[in-house]
Coordinates of C-alpha atoms in Angstrom, one line a residue:
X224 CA 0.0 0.0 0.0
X225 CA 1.3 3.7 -1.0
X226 CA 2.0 6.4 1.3
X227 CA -0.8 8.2 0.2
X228 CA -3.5 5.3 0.9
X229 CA -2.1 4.7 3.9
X230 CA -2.4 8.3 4.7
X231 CA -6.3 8.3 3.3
X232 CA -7.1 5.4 5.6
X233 CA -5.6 6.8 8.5
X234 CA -7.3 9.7 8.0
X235 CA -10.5 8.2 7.7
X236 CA -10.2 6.3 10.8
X237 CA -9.6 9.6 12.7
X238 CA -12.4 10.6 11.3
X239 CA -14.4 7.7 11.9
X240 CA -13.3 8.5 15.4
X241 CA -13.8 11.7 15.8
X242 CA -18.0 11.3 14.4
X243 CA -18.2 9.0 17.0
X244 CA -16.8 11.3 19.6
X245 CA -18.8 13.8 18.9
X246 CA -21.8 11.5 19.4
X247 CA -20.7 9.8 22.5
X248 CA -17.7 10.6 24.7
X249 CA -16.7 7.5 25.9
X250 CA -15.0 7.4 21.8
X251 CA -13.3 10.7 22.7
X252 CA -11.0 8.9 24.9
X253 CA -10.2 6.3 22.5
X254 CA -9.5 8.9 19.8
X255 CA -7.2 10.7 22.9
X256 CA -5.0 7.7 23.3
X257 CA -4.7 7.0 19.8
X258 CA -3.8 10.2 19.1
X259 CA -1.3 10.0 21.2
X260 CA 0.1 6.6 20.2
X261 CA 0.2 8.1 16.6
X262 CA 2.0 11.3 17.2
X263 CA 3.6 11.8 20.4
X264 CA 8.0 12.2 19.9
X265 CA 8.7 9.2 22.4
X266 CA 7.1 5.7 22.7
X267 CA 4.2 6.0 25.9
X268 CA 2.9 3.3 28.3
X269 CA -0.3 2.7 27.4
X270 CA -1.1 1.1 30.8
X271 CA 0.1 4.1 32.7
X272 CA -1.6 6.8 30.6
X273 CA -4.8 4.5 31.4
X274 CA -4.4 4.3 34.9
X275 CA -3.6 8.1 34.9
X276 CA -6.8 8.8 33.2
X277 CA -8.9 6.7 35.4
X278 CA -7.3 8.9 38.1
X279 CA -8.4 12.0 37.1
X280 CA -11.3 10.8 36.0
X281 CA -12.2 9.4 39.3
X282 CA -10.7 12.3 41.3
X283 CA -13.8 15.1 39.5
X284 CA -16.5 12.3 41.4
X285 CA -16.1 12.9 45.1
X286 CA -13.8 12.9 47.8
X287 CA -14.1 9.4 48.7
X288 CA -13.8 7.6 45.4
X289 CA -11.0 6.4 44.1
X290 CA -9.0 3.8 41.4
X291 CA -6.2 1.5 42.5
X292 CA -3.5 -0.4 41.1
X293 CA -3.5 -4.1 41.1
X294 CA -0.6 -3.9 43.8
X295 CA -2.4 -1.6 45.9
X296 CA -6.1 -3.8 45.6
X297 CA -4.2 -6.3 46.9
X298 CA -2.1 -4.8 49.8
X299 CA -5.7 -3.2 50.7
X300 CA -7.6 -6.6 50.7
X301 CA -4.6 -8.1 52.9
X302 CA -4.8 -5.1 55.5
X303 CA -8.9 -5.6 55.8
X304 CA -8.5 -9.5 56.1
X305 CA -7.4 -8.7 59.7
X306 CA -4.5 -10.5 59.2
X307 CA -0.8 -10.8 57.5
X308 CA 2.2 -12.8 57.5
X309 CA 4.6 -12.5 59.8
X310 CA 6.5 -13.2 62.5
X311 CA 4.6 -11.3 65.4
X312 CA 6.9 -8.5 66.5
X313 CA 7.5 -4.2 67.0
X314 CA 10.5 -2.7 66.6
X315 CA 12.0 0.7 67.3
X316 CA 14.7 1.7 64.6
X317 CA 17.5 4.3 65.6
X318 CA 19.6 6.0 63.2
X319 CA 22.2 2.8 63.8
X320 CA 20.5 0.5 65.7
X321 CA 17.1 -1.8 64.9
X322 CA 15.4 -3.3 68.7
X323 CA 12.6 -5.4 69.5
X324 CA 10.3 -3.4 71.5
X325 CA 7.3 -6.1 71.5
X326 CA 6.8 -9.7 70.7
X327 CA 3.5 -11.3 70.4
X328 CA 2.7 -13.8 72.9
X329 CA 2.8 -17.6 71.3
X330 CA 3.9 -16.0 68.1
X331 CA 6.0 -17.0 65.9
X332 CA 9.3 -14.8 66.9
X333 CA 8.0 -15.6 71.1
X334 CA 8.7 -19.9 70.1
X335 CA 11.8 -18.8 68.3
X336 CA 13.3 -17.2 71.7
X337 CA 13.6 -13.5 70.3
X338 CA 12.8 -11.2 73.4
X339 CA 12.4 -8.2 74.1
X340 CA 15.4 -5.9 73.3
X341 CA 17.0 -8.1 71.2
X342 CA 18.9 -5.9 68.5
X343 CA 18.2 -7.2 64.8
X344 CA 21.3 -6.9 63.0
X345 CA 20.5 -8.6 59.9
X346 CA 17.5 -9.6 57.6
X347 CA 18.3 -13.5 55.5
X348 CA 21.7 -12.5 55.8
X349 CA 21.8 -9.2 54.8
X350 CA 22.5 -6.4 56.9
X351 CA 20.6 -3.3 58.2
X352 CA 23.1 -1.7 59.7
X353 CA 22.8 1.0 56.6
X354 CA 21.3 4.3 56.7
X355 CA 19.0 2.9 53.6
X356 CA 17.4 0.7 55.5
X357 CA 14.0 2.2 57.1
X358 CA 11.1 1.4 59.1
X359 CA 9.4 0.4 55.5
X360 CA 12.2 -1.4 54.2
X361 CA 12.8 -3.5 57.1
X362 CA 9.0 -4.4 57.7
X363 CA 8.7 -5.4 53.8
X364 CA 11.8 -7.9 54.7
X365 CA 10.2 -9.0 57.8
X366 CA 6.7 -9.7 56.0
X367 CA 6.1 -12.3 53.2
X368 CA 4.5 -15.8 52.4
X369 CA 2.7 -17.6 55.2
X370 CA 5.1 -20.6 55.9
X371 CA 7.9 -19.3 54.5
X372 CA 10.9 -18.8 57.2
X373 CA 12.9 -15.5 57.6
X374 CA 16.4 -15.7 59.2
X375 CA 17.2 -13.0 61.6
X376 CA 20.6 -11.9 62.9
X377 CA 19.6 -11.1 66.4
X378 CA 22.5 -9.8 69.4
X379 CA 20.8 -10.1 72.6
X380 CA 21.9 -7.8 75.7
X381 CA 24.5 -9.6 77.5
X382 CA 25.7 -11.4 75.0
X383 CA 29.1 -10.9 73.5
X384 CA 28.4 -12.8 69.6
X385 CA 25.3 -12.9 67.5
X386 CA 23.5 -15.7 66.1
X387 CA 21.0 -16.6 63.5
X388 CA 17.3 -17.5 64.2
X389 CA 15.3 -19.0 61.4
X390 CA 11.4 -18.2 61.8
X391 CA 8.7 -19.5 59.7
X392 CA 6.4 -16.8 58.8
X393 CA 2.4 -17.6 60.0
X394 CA -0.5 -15.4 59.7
X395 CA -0.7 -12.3 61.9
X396 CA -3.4 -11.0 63.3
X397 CA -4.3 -7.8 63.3
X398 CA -6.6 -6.7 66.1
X399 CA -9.5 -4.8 65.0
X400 CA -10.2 -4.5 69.2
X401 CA -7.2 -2.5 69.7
X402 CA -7.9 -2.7 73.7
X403 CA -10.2 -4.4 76.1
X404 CA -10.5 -3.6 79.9
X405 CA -12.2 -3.3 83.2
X406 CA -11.5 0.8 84.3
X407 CA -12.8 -0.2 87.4
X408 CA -15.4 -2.9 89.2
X409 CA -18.5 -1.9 87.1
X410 CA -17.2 0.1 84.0
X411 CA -15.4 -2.1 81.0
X412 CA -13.7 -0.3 78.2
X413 CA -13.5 -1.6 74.8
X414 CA -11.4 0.7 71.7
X415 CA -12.1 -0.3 67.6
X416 CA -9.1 1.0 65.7
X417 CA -11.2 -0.6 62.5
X418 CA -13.9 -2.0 61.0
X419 CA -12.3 -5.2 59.1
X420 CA -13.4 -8.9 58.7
X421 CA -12.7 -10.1 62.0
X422 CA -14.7 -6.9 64.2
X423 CA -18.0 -8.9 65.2
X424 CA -15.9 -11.7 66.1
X425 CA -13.4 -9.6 68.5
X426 CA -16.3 -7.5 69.7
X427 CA -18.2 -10.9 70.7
X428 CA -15.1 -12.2 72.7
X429 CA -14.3 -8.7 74.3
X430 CA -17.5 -8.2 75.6
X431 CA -17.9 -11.5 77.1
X432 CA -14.9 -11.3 78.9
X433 CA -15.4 -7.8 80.3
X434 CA -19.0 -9.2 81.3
X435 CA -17.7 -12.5 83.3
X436 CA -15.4 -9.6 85.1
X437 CA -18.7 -7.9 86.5
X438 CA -19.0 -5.6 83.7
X439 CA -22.0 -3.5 83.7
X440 CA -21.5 -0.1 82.4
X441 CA -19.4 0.2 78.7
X442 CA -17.1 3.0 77.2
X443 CA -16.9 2.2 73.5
X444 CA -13.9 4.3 71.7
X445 CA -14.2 4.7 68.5
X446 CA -11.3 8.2 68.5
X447 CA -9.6 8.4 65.3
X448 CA -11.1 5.0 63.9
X449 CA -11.4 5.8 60.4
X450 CA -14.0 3.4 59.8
X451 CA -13.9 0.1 57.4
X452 CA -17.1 -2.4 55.8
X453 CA -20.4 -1.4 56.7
X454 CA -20.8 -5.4 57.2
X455 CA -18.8 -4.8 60.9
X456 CA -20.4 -1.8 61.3
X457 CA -24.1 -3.3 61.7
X458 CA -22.4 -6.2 64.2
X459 CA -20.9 -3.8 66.2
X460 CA -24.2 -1.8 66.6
X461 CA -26.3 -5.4 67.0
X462 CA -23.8 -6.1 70.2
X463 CA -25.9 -2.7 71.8
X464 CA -29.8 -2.8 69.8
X465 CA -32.2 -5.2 70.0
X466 CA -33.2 -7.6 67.1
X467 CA -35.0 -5.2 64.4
X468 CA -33.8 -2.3 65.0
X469 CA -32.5 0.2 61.9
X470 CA -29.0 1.0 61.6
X471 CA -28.8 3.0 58.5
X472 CA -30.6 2.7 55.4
X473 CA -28.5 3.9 51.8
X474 CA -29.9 5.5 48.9
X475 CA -28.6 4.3 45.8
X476 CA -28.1 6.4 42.3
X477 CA -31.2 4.5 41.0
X478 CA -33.4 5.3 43.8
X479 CA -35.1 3.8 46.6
X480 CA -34.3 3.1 49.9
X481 CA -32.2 0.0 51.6
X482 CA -32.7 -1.2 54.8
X483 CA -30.4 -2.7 57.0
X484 CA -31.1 -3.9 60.7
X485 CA -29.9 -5.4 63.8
X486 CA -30.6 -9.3 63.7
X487 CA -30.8 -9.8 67.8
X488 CA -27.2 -11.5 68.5
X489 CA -26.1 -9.2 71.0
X490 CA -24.2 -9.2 74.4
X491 CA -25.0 -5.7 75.5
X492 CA -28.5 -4.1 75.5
X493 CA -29.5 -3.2 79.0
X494 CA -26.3 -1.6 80.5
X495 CA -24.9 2.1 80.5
X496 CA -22.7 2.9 77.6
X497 CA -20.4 5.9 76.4
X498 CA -19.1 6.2 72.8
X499 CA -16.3 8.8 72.4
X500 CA -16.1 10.3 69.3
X501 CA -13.7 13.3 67.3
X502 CA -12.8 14.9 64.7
X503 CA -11.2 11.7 63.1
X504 CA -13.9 9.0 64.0
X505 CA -15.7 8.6 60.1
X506 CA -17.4 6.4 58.4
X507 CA -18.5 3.0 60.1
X508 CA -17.8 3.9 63.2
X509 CA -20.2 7.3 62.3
X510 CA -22.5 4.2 61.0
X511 CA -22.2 3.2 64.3
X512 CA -22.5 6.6 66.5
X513 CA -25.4 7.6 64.7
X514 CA -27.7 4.3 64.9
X515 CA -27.1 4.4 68.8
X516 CA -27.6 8.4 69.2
X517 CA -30.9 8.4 67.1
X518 CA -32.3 5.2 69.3
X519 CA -30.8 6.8 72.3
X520 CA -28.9 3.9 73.7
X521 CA -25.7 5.2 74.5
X522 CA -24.4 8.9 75.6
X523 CA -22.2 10.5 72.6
X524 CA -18.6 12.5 74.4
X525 CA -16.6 14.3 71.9
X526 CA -16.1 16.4 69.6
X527 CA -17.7 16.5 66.0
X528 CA -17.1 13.7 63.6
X529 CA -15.3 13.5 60.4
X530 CA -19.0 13.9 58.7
X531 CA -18.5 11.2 55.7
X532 CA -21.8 9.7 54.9
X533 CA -21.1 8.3 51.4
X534 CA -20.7 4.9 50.7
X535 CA -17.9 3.1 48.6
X536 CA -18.8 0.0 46.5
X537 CA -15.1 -1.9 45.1
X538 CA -15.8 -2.6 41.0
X539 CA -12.9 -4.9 39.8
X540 CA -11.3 -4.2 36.4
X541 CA -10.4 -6.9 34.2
X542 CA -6.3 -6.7 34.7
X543 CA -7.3 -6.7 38.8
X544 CA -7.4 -3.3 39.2
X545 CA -10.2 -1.4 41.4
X546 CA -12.0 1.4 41.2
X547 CA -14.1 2.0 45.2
X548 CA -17.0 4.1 43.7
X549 CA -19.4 6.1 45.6
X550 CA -23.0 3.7 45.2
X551 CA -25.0 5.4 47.9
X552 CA -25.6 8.1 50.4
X553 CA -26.1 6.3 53.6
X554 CA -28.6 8.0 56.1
X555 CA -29.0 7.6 59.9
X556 CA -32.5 5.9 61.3
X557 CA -33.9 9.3 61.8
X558 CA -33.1 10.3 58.8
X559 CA -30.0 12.0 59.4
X560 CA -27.0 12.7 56.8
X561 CA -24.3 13.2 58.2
X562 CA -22.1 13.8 55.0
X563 CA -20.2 17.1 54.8
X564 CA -20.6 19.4 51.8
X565 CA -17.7 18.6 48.7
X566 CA -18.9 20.7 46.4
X567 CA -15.6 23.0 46.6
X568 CA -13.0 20.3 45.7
X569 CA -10.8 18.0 47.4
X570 CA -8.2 20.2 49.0
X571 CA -10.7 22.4 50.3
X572 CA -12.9 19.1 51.9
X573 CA -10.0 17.9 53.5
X574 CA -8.7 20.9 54.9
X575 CA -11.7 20.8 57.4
X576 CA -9.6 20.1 60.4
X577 CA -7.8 23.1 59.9
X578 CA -11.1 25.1 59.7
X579 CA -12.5 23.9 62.7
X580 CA -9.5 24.6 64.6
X581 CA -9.5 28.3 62.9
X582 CA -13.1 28.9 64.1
X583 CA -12.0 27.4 67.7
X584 CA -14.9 24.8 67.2
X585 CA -12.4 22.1 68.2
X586 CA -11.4 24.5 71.8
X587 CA -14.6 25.7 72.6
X588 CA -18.1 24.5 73.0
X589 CA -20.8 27.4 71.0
X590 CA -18.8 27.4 67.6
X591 CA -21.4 25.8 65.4
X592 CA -24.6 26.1 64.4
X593 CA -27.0 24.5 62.2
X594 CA -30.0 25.6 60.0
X595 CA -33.3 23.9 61.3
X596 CA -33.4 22.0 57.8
X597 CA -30.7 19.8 59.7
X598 CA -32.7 19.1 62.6
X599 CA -33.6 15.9 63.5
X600 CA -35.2 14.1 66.5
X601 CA -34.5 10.9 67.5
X602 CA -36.4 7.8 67.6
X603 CA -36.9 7.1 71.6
X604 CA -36.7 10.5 73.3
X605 CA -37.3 12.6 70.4
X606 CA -34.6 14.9 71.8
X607 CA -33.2 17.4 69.0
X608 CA -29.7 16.0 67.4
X609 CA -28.6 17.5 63.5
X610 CA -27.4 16.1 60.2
X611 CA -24.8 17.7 57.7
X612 CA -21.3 17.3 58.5
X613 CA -20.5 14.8 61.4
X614 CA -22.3 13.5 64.7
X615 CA -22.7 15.9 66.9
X616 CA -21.8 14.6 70.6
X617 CA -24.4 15.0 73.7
X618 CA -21.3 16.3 75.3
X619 CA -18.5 18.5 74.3
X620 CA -14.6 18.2 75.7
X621 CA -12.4 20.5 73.7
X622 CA -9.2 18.8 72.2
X623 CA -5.9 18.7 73.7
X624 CA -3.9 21.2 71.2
X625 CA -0.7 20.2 72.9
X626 CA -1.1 16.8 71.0
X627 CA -1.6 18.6 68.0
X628 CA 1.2 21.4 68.0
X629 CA 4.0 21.5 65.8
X630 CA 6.7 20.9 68.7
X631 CA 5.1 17.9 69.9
X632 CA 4.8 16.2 66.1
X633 CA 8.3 17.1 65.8
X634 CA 9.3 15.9 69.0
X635 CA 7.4 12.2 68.5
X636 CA 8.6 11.8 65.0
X637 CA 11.9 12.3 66.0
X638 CA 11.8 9.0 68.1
X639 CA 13.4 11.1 71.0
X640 CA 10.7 9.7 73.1
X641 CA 10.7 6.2 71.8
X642 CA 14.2 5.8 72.0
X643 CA 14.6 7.6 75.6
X644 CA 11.6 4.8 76.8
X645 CA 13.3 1.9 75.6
X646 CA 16.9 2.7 77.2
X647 CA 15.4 3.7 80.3
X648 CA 13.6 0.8 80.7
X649 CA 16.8 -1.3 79.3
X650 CA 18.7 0.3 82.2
X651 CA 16.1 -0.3 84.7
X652 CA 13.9 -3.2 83.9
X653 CA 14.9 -5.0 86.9
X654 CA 14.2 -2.2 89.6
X655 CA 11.0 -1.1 87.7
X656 CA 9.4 -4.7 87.8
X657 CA 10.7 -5.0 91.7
X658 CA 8.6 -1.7 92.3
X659 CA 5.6 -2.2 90.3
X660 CA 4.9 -6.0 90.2
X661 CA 1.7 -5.4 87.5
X662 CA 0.5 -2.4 85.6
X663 CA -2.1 -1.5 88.2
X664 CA 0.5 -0.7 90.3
X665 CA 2.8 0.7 87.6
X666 CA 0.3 3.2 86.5
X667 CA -0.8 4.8 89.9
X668 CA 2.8 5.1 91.1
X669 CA 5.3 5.7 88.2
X670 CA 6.4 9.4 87.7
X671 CA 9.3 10.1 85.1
X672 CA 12.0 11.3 86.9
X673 CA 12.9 14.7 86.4
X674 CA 16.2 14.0 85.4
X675 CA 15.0 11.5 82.9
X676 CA 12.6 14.4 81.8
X677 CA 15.0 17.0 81.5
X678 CA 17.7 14.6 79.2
X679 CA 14.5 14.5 77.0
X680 CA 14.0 18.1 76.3
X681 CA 18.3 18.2 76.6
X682 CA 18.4 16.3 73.4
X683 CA 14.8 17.7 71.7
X684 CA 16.9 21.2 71.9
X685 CA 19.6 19.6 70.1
X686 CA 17.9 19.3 66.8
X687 CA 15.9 22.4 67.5
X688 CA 12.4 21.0 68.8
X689 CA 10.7 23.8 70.0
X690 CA 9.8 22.7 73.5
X691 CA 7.4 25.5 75.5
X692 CA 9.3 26.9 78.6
X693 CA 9.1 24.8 82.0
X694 CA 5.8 27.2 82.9
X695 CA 3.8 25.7 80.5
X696 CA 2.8 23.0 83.0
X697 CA 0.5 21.1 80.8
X698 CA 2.5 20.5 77.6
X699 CA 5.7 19.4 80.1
X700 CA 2.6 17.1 81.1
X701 CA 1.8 15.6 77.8
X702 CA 5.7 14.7 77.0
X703 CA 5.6 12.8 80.5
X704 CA 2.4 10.8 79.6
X705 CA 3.7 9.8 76.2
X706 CA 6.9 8.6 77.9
X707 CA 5.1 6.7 80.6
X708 CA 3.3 5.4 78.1
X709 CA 6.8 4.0 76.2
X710 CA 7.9 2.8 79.2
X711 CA 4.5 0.9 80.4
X712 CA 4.4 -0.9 76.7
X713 CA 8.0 -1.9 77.3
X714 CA 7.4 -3.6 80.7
X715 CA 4.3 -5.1 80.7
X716 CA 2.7 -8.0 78.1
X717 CA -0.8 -9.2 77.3
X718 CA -2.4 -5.3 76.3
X719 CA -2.3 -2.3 74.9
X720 CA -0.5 -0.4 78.1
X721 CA 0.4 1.7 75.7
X722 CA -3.3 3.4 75.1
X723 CA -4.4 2.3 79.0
X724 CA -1.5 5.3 79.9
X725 CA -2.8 7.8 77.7
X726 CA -6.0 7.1 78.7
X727 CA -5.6 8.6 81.9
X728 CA -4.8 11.7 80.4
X729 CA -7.5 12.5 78.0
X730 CA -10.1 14.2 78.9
X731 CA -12.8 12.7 76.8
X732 CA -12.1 9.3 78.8
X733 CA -12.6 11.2 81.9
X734 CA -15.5 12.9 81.1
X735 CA -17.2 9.5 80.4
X736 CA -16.5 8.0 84.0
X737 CA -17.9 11.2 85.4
X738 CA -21.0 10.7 83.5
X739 CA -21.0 7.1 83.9
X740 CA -20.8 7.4 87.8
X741 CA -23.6 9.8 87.7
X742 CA -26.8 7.6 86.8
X743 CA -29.0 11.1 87.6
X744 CA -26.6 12.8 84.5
X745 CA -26.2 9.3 81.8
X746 CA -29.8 9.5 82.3
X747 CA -30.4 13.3 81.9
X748 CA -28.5 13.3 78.9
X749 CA -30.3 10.5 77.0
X750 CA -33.6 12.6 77.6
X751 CA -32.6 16.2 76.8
X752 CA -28.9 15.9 75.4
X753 CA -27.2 18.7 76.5
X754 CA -27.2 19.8 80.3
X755 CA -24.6 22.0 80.6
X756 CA -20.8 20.8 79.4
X757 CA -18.2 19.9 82.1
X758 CA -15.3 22.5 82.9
X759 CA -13.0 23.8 80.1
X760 CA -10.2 21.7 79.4
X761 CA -6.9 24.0 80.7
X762 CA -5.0 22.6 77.4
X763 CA -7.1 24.5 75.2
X764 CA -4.2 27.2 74.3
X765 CA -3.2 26.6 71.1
X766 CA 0.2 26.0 70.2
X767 CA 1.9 26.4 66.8

């Protein structure tokens, strides 16, 4: 064929291509990357330029959907099976040093005889010693195929020669029920970090145990859970509602309303319960606040939620890619949505914290109002709560803005306080465990020493962490609890110390034993809501 047929033909084609573009746009990319095939200088990847324009395409829908890689479906599946393989241990990496700071009880690293403070040195006979070799890099070695051994260099304190441990990779479990325990004879506490495949089944066991300790008051944390399948969503909120009650119900693009309700499994109906909420508690776990504030089983402590009441459906490409579309708008039982406006674009949605802080909503009770076209009541009581843009709590506690300042971020990502936990409690393990036998005891007693304290802010002034002068009481305060709470994690096994430290500290916990040791206020505040909010939270300064 001449040059000038082929020319003709190819020139039809466009042509053909362009007709059909102009009748339907789906041809309009087609013509696009042929285009581009045809006259672009260098040769292109047609799979990237595809996945680049499902991207963008994706990214003018909403804030919440969104198209991912084969590699990354899969890593996502893996992290909401509840599980991975592994060999069961934390580690703390220094700038030349790599320690084990936790080791799963009858994992696989426990039976191998790694311990606690054991220094890894190499990875299958490779070293970390390196400055290449991260916290990502050395948990990607760690990780692989279930049954599958990894050989570890390990030197253990004391010992004057390293030796190799083989360990056969098993199936990890990652804990949905990030902590579960009695705060004191009557009140149990139970924290979701996620919503994953193995929730109802943790929640089930939790519960049962906190009840056969004389559990009969609950405070449910769902802070910062980001949320996960609506499927664990509805058996969390069955473990508290009574057979047929709704949840949610979702409206779909073509209409029409779905149902979904409690099917009467539950531990949990009669007793007191808290849920403690924020500004990062979305999603589920806003499936979950809302269905138990509109039938006005449990008291809501907090501050506003995230406010995303969309929900994703995964659609599976052919190569094993996935695109998590937006199918429905999901609605509380009254009615409510709690979905925040998105109609300015992503950066501006996601900038919300910011906002909030800004306006001092997150400081100070009185910040926000609603229209009365958000006003709902709710099922039992019929006491006024709102839609549009989170769940409201029944009773505000203003965040702790030292947690939140730049000098603390700093100071925590450094792994100053990490790093200062785990020597200390190298040096002193002996003489801690000879004082404080158990955690109980542990947690009552244990102050950081001063000195301790002071070699802390000492080295944060070394790589210019702005620490607030000695005067500011309360952020001195907050570095002592995170380093307690080092310490604790180090010393004790069998829980989430760890979070049972911090706990002490925040004030939304707090604020929910008050009201829980108060039947006259739990009970107030299921009828009317809002009574009157407890004192201001002296951390409310905020600190940049």
């Amino acid at each position: 064929m001449n040059r000038k047929a082929t020319t003709l033909l190819v020139g039809m084609f466009g042509l053909g291509l362009s007709l059909q573009a102009q009748m339907n746009p789906k041809y309009k990319f087609e013509e696009a990357l042929k285009l581009i095939q045809q006259n672009y200088v260098d040769q292109v990847n047609e799979e990237h330029l595809v996945d680049a324009a499902i991207k963008a395409m994706i990214s003018d829908l909403d804030p919440h959907s969104r198209y991912t890689s084969r590699e990354e479906a899969e890593q996502m599946r893996v992290a909401m099976s509840g599980s991975f393989a592994g060999i069961g241990i934390q580690f703390l990496k220094t700038k030349e040093q790599t320690f084990v700071t936790k080791v799963n009880p009858d994992g696989p690293a426990m039976r191998a005889g790694i311990r606690v403070g054991d220094q890894i040195q190499g990875i299958d006979g490779e070293s970390i010693l390196e400055q290449k070799w991260g916290n990502k890099e050395i948990m990607e070695k760690l990780r692989g195929e279930k049954d599958v051994p990894v050989v570890l260099t390990i030197a253990s304190p004391g010992s004057k020669e390293s030796k190799n441990i083989s360990i056969v990779r098993e199936n990890i479990l990652e804990k949905s029920v990030r902590e579960s325990y009695m705060v004191d004879k009557e009140i149990g506490y139970i924290a979701l970090s996620i919503f994953n495949r193995t929730t109802r089944q943790e929640m089930d066991a939790a519960l049962k145990s906190l009840k056969e300790q004389g559990m009969k008051k609950l405070i449910l944390d769902l802070q910062s859970n980001g949320g996960g399948y609506v499927e664990s969503a509805i058996g969390v909120a069955d473990e508290f509602l009574p057979k047929e009650k709704i949840v949610f119900y979702s409206v779909p693009n073509e209409g029409g309303k779905d149902y979904y309700f409690t099917g009467g499994f539950g531990q949990f109906y009669e007793g007191q319960l808290v849920v403690l909420i924020d500004e990062a508690t979305a999603s589920s776990s806003e499936i979950v606040t809302g269905a138990l504030q509109d039938w006005d089983r449990a008291v809501i402590i907090g501050r506003r939620s995230f406010g995303k009441g969309l929900m994703q459906k995964p659609v599976a490409l052919s190569d094993g890619s996935e695109m998590q579309l937006t199918g429905a708008r999901y609605y509380t039982p009254s009615g409510r949505s709690i979905q925040k406006p998105y109609n300015k674009g992503k950066d501006d949605y996601f900038q919300d914290f910011n906002r909030r802080m800004e306006s001092k909503e997150l400081l100070e009770e009185g910040h926000i109002s609603f229209p009365d076209s958000l006003k709902y009541t709710t099922l039992g009581n019929k006491r006024i709560v709102f839609g549009g843009g989170g769940i409201m709590p029944d009773r505000f506690v203003p965040i702790d803005t030292n947690e939140y300042s730049t000098w603390m971020t700093q100071l925590m990502n450094s792994g100053l306080v990490a790093k200062g936990g785990f020597e200390f409690v190298q040096q002193n393990r002996e003489a801690l465990l000879k004082a404080y036998p158990d955690f109980e005891a542990f947690n009552i007693r244990f102050k950081v020493p001063k000195e301790v304290h002071q070699q802390l802010i000492t080295a944060a002034n070394k790589i210019a962490v702005a620490i607030p002068p000695p005067q500011q009481l309360d952020a001195h305060a907050t570095i002592d609890v995170e380093f307690k709470a080092q310490v604790g994690s180090l010393l004790y096994t069998g829980g989430d110390y760890m979070a049972r430290v911090r706990n002490e500290s925040n004030q939304s916990f707090k604020e929910a034993l008050s009201v829980l040791r108060d039947e006259k206020l739990y009970k107030q505040l299921l009828q009317t809501g809002t009574v009157g909010q407890p004192a201001k939270n002296s951390l409310t300064k905020l600190v940049k």
